[in-house]
Coordinates of N, CA and C in Angstrom, one line a residue:
Chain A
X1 N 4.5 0.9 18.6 CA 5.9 1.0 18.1 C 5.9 0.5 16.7
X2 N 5.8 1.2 15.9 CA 6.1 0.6 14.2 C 7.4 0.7 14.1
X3 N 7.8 -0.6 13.3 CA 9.0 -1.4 13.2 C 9.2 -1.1 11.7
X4 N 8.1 -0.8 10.8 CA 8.5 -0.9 9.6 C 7.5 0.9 9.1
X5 N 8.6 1.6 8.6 CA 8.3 3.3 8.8 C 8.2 3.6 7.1
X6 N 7.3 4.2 6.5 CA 7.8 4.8 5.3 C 7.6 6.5 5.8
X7 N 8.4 7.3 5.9 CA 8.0 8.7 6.7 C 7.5 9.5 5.5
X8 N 7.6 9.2 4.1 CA 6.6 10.0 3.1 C 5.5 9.6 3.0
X9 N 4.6 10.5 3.2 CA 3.5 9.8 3.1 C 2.6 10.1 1.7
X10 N 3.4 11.0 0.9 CA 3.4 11.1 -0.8 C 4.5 11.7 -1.4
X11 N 4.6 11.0 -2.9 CA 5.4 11.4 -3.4 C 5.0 12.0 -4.9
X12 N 5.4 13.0 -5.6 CA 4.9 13.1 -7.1 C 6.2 13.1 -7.9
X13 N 5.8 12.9 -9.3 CA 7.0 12.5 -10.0 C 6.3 12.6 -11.7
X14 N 7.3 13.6 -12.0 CA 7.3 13.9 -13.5 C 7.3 12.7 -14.9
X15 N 6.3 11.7 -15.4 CA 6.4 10.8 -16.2 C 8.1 10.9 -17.0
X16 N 8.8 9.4 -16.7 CA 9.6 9.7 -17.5 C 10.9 9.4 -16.5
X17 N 10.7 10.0 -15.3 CA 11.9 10.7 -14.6 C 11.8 9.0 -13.6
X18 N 12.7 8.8 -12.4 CA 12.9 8.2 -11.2 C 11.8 8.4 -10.4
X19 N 11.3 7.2 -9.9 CA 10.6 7.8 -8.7 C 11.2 6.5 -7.7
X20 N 11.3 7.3 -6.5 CA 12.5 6.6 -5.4 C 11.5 6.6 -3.9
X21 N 11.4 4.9 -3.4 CA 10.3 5.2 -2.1 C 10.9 4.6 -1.4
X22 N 10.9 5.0 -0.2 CA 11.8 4.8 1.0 C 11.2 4.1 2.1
X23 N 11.9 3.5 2.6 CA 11.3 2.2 4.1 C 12.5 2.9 5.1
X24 N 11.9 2.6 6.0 CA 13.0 2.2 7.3 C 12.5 1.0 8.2
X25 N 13.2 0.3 8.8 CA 13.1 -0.7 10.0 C 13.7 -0.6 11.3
X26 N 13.1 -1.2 12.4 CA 14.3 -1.3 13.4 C 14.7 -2.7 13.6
X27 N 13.7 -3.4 13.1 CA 13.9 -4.8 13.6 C 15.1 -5.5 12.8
X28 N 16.3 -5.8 13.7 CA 17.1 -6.6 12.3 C 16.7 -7.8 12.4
X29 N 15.9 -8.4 13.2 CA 15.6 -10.1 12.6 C 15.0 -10.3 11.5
X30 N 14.3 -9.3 10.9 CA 13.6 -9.2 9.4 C 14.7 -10.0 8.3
X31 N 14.5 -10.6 8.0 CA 15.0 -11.3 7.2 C 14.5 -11.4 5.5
X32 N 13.0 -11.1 5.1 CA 13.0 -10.8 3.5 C 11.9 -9.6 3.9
X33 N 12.4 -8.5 2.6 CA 11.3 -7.5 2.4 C 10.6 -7.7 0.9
X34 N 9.7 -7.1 1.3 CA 8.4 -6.9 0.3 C 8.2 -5.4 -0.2
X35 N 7.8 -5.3 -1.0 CA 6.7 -4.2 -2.1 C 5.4 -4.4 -2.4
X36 N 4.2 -3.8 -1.6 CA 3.3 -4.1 -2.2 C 2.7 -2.6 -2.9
X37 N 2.2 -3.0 -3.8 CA 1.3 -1.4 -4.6 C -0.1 -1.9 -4.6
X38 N -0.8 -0.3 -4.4 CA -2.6 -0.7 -4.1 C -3.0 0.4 -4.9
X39 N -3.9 -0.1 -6.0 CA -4.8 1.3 -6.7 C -5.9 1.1 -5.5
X40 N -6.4 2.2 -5.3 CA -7.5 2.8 -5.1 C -9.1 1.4 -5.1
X41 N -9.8 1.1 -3.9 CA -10.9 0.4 -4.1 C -10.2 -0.9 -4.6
X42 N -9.1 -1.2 -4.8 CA -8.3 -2.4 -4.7 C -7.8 -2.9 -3.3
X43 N -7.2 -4.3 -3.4 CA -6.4 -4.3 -2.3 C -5.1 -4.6 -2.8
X44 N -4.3 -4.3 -1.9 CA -2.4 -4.6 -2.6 C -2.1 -5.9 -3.3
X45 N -1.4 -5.6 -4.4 CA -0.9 -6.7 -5.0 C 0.4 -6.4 -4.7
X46 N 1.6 -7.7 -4.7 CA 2.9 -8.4 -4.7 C 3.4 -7.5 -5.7
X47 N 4.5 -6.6 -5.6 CA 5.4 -6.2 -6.4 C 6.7 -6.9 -6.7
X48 N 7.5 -7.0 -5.6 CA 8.5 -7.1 -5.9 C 9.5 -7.3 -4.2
X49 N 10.4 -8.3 -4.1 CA 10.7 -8.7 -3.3 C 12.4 -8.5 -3.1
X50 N 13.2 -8.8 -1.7 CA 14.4 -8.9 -1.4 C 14.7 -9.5 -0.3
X51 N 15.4 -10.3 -0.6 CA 16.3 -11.5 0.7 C 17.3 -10.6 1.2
X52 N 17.6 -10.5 3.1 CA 18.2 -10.1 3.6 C 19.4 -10.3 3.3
X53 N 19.9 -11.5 2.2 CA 21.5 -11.9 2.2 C 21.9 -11.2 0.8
X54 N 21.0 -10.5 0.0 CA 21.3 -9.7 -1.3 C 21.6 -8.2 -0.6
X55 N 21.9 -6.8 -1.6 CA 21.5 -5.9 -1.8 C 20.8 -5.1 -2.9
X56 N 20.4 -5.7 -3.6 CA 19.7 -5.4 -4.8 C 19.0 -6.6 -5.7
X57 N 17.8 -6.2 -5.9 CA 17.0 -6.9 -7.0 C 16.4 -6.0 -8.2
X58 N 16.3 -6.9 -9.5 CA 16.0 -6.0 -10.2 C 14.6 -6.6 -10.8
X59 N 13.9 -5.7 -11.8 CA 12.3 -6.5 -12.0 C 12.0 -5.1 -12.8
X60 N 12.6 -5.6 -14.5 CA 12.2 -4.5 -15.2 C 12.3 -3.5 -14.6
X61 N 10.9 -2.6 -14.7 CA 11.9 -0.7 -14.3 C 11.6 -1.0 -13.1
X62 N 11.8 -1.8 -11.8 CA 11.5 -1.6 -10.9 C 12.6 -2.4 -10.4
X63 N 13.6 -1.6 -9.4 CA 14.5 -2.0 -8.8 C 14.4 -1.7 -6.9
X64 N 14.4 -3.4 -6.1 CA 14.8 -2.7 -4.8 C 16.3 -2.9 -4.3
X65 N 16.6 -2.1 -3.6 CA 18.0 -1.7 -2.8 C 17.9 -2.0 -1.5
X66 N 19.0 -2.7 -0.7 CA 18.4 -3.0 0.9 C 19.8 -2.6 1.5
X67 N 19.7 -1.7 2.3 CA 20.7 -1.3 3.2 C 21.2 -2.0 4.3
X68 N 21.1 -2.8 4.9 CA 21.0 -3.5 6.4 C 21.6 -2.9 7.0
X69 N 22.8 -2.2 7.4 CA 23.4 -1.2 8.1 C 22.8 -0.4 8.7
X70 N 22.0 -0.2 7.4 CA 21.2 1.7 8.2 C 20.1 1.1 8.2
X71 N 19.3 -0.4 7.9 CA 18.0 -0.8 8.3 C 17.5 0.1 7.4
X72 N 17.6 0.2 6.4 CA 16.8 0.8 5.0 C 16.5 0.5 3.5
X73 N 15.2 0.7 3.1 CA 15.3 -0.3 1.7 C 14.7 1.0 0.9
X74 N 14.8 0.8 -0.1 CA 14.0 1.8 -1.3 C 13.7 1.1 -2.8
X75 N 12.7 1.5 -3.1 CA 12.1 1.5 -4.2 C 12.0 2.1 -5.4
X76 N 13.2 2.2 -6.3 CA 13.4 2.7 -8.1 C 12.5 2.4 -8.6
X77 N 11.5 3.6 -9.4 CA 10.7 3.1 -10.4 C 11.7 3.6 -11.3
X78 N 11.9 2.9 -12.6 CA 12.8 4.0 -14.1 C 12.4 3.3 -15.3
X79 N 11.5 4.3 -16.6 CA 11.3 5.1 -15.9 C 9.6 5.3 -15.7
X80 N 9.2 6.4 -14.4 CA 7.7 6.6 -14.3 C 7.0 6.5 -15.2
X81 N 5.8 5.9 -14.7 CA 4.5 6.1 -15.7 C 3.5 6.4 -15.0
X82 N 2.5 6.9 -16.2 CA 1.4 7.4 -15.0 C 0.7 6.2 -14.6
X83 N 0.8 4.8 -14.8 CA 0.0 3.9 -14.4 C 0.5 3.5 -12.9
X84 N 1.8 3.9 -12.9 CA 2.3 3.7 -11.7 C 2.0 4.6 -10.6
X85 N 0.6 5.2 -10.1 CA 0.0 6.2 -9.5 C -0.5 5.1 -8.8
X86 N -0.2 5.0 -7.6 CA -0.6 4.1 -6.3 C -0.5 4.1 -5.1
X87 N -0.9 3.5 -4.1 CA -0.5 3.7 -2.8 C 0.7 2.4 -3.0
X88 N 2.7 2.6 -2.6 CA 3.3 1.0 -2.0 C 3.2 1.7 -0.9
X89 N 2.9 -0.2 -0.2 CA 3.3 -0.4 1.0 C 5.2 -1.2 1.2
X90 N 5.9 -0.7 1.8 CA 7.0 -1.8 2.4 C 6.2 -3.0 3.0
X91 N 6.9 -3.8 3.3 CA 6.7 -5.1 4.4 C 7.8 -5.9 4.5
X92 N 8.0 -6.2 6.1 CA 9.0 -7.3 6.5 C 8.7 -8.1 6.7
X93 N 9.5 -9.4 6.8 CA 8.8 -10.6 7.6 C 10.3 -10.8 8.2
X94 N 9.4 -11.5 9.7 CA 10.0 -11.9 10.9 C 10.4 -13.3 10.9
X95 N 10.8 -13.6 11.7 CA 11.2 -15.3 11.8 C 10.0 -16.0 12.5
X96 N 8.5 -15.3 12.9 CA 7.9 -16.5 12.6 C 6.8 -16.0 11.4
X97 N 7.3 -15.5 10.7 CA 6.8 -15.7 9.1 C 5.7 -14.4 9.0
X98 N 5.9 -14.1 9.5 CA 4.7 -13.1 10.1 C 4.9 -11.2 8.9
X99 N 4.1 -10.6 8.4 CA 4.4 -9.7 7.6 C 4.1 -8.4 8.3
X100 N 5.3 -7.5 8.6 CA 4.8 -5.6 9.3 C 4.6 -4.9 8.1
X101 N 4.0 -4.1 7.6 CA 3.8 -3.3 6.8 C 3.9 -1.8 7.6
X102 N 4.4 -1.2 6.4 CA 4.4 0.3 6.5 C 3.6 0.7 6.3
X103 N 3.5 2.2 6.1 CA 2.1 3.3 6.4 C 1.6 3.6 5.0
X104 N 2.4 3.3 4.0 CA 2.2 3.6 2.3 C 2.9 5.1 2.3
X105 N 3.1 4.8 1.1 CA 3.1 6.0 0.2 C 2.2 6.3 -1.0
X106 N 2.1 7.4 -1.1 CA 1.2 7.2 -1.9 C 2.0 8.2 -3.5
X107 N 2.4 7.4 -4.5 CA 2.7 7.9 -5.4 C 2.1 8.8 -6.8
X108 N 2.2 9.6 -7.2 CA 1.7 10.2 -8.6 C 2.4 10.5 -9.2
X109 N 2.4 10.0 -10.3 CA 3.2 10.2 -11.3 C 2.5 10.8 -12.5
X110 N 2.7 12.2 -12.6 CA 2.0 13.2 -13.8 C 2.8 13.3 -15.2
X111 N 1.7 12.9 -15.8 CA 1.9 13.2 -17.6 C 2.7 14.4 -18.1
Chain B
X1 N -9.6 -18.4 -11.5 CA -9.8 -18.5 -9.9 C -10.3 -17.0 -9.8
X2 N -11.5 -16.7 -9.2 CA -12.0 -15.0 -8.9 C -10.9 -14.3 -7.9
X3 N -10.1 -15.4 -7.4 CA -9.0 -14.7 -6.3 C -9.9 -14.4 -5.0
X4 N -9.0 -13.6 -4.1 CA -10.3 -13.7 -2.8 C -11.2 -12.7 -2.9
X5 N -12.2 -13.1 -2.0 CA -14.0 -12.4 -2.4 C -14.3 -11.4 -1.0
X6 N -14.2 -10.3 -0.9 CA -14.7 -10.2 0.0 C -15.9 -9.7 -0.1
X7 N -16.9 -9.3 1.3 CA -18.1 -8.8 1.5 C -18.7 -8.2 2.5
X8 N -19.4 -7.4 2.6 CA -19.7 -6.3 2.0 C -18.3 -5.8 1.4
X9 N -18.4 -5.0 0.3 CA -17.5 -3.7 -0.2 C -17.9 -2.5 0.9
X10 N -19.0 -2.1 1.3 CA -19.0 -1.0 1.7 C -20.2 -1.5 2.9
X11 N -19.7 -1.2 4.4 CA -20.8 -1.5 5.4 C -20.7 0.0 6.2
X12 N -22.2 0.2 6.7 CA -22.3 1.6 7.2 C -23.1 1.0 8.3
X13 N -22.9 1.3 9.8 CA -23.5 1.0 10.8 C -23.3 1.8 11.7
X14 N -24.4 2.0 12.7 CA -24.4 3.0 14.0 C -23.9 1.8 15.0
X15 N -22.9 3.1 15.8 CA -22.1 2.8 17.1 C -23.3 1.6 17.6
X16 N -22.5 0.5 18.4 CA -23.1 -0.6 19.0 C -24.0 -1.5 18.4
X17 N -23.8 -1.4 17.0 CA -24.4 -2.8 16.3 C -23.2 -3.9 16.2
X18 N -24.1 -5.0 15.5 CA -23.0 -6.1 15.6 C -22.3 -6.0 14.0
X19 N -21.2 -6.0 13.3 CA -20.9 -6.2 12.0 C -20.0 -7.7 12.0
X20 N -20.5 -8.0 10.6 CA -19.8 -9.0 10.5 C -18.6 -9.1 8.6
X21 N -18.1 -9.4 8.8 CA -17.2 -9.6 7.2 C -17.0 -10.4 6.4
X22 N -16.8 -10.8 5.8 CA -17.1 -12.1 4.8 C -15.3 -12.3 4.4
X23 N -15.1 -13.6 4.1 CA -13.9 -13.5 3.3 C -13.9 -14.9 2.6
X24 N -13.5 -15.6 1.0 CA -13.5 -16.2 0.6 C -12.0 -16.9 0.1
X25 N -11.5 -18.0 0.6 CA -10.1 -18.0 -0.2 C -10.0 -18.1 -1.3
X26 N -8.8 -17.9 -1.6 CA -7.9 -19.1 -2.8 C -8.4 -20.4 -2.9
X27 N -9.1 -20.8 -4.0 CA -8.8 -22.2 -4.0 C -7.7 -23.0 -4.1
X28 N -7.6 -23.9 -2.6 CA -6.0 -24.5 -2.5 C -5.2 -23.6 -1.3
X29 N -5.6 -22.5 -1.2 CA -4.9 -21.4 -0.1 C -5.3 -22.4 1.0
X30 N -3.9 -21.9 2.2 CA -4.8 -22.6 3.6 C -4.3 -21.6 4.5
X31 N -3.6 -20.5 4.1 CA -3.5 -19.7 5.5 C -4.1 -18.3 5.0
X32 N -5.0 -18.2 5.8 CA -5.6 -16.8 6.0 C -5.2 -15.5 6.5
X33 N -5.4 -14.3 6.3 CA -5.2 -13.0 7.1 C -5.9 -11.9 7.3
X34 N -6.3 -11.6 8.5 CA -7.2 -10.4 8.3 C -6.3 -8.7 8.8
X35 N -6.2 -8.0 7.4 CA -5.6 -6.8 8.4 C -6.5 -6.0 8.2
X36 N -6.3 -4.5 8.8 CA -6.8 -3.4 8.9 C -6.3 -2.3 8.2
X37 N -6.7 -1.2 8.0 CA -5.9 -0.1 7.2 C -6.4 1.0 7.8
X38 N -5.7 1.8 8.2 CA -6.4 3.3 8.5 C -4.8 4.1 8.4
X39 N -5.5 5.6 8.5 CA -4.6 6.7 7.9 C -3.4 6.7 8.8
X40 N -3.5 6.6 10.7 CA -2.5 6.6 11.3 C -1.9 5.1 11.5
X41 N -2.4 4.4 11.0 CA -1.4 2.7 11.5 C -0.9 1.9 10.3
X42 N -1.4 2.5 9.1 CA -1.1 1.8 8.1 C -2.1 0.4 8.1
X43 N -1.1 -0.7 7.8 CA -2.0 -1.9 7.4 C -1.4 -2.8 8.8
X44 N -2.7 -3.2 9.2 CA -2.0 -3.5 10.8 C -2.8 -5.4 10.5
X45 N -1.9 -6.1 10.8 CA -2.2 -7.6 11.2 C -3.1 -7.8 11.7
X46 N -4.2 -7.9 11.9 CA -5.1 -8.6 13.0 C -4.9 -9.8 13.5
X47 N -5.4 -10.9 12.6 CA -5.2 -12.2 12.8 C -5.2 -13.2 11.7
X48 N -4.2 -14.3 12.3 CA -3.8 -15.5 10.9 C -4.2 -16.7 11.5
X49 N -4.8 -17.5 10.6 CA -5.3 -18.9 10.3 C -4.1 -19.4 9.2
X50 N -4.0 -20.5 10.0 CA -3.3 -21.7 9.1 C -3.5 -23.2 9.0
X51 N -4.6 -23.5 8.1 CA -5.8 -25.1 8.1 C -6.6 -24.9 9.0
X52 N -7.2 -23.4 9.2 CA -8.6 -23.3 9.5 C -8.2 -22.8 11.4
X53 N -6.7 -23.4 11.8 CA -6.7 -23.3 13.1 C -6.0 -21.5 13.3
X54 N -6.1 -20.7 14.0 CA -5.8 -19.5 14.3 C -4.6 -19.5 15.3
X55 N -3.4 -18.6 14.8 CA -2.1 -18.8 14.7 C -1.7 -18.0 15.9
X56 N -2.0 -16.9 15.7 CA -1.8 -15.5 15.9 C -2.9 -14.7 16.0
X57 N -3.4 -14.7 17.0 CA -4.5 -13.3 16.9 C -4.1 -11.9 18.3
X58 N -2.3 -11.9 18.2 CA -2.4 -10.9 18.8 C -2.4 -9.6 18.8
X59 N -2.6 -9.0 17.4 CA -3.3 -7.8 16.1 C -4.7 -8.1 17.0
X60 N -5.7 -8.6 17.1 CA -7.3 -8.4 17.7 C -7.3 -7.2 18.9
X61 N -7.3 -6.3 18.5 CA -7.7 -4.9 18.9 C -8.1 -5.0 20.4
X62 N -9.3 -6.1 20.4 CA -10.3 -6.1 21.9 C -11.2 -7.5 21.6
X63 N -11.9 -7.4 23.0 CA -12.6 -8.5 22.9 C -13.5 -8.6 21.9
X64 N -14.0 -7.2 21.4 CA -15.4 -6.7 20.7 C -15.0 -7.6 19.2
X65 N -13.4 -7.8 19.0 CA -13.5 -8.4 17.6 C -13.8 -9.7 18.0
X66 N -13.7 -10.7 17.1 CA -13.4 -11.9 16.6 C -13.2 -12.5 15.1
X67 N -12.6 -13.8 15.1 CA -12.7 -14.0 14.0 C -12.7 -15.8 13.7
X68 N -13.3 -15.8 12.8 CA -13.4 -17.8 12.6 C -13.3 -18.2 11.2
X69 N -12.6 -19.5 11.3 CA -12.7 -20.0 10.1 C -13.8 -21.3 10.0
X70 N -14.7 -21.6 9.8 CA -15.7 -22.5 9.8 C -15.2 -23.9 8.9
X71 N -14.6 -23.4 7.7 CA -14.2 -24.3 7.2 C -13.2 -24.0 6.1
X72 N -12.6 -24.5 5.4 CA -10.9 -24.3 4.7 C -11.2 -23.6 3.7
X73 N -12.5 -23.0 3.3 CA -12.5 -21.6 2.0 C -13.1 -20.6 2.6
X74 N -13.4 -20.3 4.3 CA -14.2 -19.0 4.6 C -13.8 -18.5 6.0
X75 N -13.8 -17.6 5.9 CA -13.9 -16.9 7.3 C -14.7 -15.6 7.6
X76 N -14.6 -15.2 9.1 CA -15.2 -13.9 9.0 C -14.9 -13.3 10.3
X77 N -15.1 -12.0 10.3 CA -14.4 -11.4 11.4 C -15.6 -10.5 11.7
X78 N -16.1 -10.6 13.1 CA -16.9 -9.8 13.7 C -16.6 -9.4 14.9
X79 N -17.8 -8.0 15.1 CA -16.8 -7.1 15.6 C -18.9 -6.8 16.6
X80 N -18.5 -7.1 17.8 CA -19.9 -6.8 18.3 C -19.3 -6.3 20.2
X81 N -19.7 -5.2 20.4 CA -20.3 -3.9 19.5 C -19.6 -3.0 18.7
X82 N -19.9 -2.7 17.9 CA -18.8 -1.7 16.7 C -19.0 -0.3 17.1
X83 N -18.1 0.3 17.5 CA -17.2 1.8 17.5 C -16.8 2.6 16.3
X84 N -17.1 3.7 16.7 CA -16.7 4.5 15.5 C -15.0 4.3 15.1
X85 N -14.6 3.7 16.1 CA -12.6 3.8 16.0 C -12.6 2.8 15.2
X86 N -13.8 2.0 15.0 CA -13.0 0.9 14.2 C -13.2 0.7 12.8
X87 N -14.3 2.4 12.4 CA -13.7 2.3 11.1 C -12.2 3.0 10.1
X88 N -12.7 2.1 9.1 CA -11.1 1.7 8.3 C -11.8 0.8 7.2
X89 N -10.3 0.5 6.8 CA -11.1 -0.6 5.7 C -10.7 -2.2 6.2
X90 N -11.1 -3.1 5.5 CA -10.6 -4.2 6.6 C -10.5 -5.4 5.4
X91 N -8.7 -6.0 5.4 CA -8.6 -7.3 4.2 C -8.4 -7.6 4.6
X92 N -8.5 -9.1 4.0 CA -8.5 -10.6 3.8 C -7.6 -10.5 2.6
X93 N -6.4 -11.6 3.3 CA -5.5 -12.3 2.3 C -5.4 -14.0 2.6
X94 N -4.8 -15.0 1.6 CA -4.3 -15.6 1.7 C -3.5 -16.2 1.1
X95 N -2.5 -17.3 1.9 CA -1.2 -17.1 0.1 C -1.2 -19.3 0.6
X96 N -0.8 -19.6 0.0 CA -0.4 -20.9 -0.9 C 0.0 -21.9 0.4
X97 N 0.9 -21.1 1.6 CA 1.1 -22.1 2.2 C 1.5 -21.1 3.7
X98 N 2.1 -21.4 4.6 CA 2.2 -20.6 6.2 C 3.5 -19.9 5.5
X99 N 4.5 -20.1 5.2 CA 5.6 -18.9 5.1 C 5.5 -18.8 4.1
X100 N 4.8 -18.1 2.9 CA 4.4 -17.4 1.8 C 4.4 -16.4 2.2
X101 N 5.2 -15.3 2.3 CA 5.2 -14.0 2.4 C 4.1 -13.1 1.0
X102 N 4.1 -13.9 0.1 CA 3.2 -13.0 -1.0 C 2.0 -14.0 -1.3
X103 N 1.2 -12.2 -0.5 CA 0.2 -12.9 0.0 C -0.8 -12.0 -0.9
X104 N -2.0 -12.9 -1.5 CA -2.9 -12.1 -2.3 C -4.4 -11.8 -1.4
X105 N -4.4 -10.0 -1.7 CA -5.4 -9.8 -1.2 C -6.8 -9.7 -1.9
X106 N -8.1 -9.5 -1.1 CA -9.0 -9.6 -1.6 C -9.2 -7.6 -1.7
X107 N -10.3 -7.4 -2.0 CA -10.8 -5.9 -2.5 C -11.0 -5.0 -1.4
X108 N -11.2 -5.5 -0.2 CA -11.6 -5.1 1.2 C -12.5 -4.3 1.5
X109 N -12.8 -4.5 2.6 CA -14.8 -4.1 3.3 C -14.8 -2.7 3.8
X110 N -14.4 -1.7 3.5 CA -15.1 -0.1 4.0 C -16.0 -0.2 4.6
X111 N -15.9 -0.2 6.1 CA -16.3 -0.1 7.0 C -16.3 1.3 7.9
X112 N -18.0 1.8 8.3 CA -18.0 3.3 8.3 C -18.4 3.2 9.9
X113 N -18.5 3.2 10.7 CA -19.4 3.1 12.2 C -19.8 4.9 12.8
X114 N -21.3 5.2 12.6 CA -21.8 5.9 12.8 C -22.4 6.5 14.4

């Protein structure tokens, strides 16, 4: 049972334009979400974070949005670059501190 | 700080040998994590260390795994006998303290089982 869903499992995006990545959860005890992005033969680095008591954070072109109602978060790149070609992962964490990650997405963003 | 080290990058073994994984912390880190990655489960928890003692290892797949911390900069996760299902790639993180959600990973071990 995965608790923490990204159902794209790629996205492509015209340099320049939005690129928008989508989570779902079922768990509402999740209390802070995560972004992590992974180049290739790397492992994920720390993007960008959100407290369940916000709905938005911002972090230069990269903004996240947290729905709690519909148990949904998403990820604004504005605007794309091609450096931004990566696999994000979502992640939750639980109340005992513990992090679910999603399945990735895997982004391209073309010149 | 090289950040965390892992080892092998790349291990290739036939069905029913023993593999083993290397992992190196943070200096100053004291909670460890080992996940998994593959195409249908994404990046799955295995198991967490926190001061060397193991928190959580109910991510450990089967008996075949294991994992130890010998001492407060190393660990390793072996896996005897190793299955073709269990390749994937396989990291090691660790972050600064037990509820550190940002958690830095190492490069991780491509693991093939033949």
């Amino acid at each position: 049972d995965q608790q923490v869903k990204q159902n794209s499992p790629s996205l492509s995006v015209q340099e320049g334009r939005i690129s928008i990545l989508n989570c779902d959860y079922t768990n509402s005890m999740f209390d802070y979400f995560l972004w992590y992005k992974k180049y290739p033969a790397e492992g994920p680095t720390f993007l960008i974070s959100i407290s369940s008591i916000k709905d938005k954070n911002e972090d230069g072109r990269f903004t996240v949005f947290l729905n709690k109602s519909a148990k949904h978060l998403s990820l604004h790149i504005v605007p794309s670059q091609p450096g931004d070609s990566a696999v994000y992962f979502c992640a939750a964490r639980n109340a005992g501190n513990m992090l679910t990650f999603g399945g990735g997405t895997r982004l391209m963003v073309k010149p | 700080d090289a950040g965390v080290i892992q080892s092998p990058r790349h291990e290739v073994t036939e069905m029913g040998q023993e593999v083993t994984l290397r992992c190196k912390l943070i200096s100053g880190h004291n909670s460890l994590f080992w996940y998994r990655q593959t195409m249908m489960r994404g990046l799955e928890l295995l198991i967490y260390f926190n001061n060397n003692v193991p928190i959580d290892d109910s991510g450990m797949p089967e008996d075949r795994f294991s994992a130890k911390m010998p001492n407060a900069s190393f660990s390793t996760l072996k896996i005897q006998p190793s299955e073709p299902r269990d390749s994937a790639v396989y990291f090691c993180a660790s972050s600064l303290k037990r509820a550190d959600e940002k958690l830095f990973f190492g490069s991780g071990t491509q693991l093939s089982v033949l």
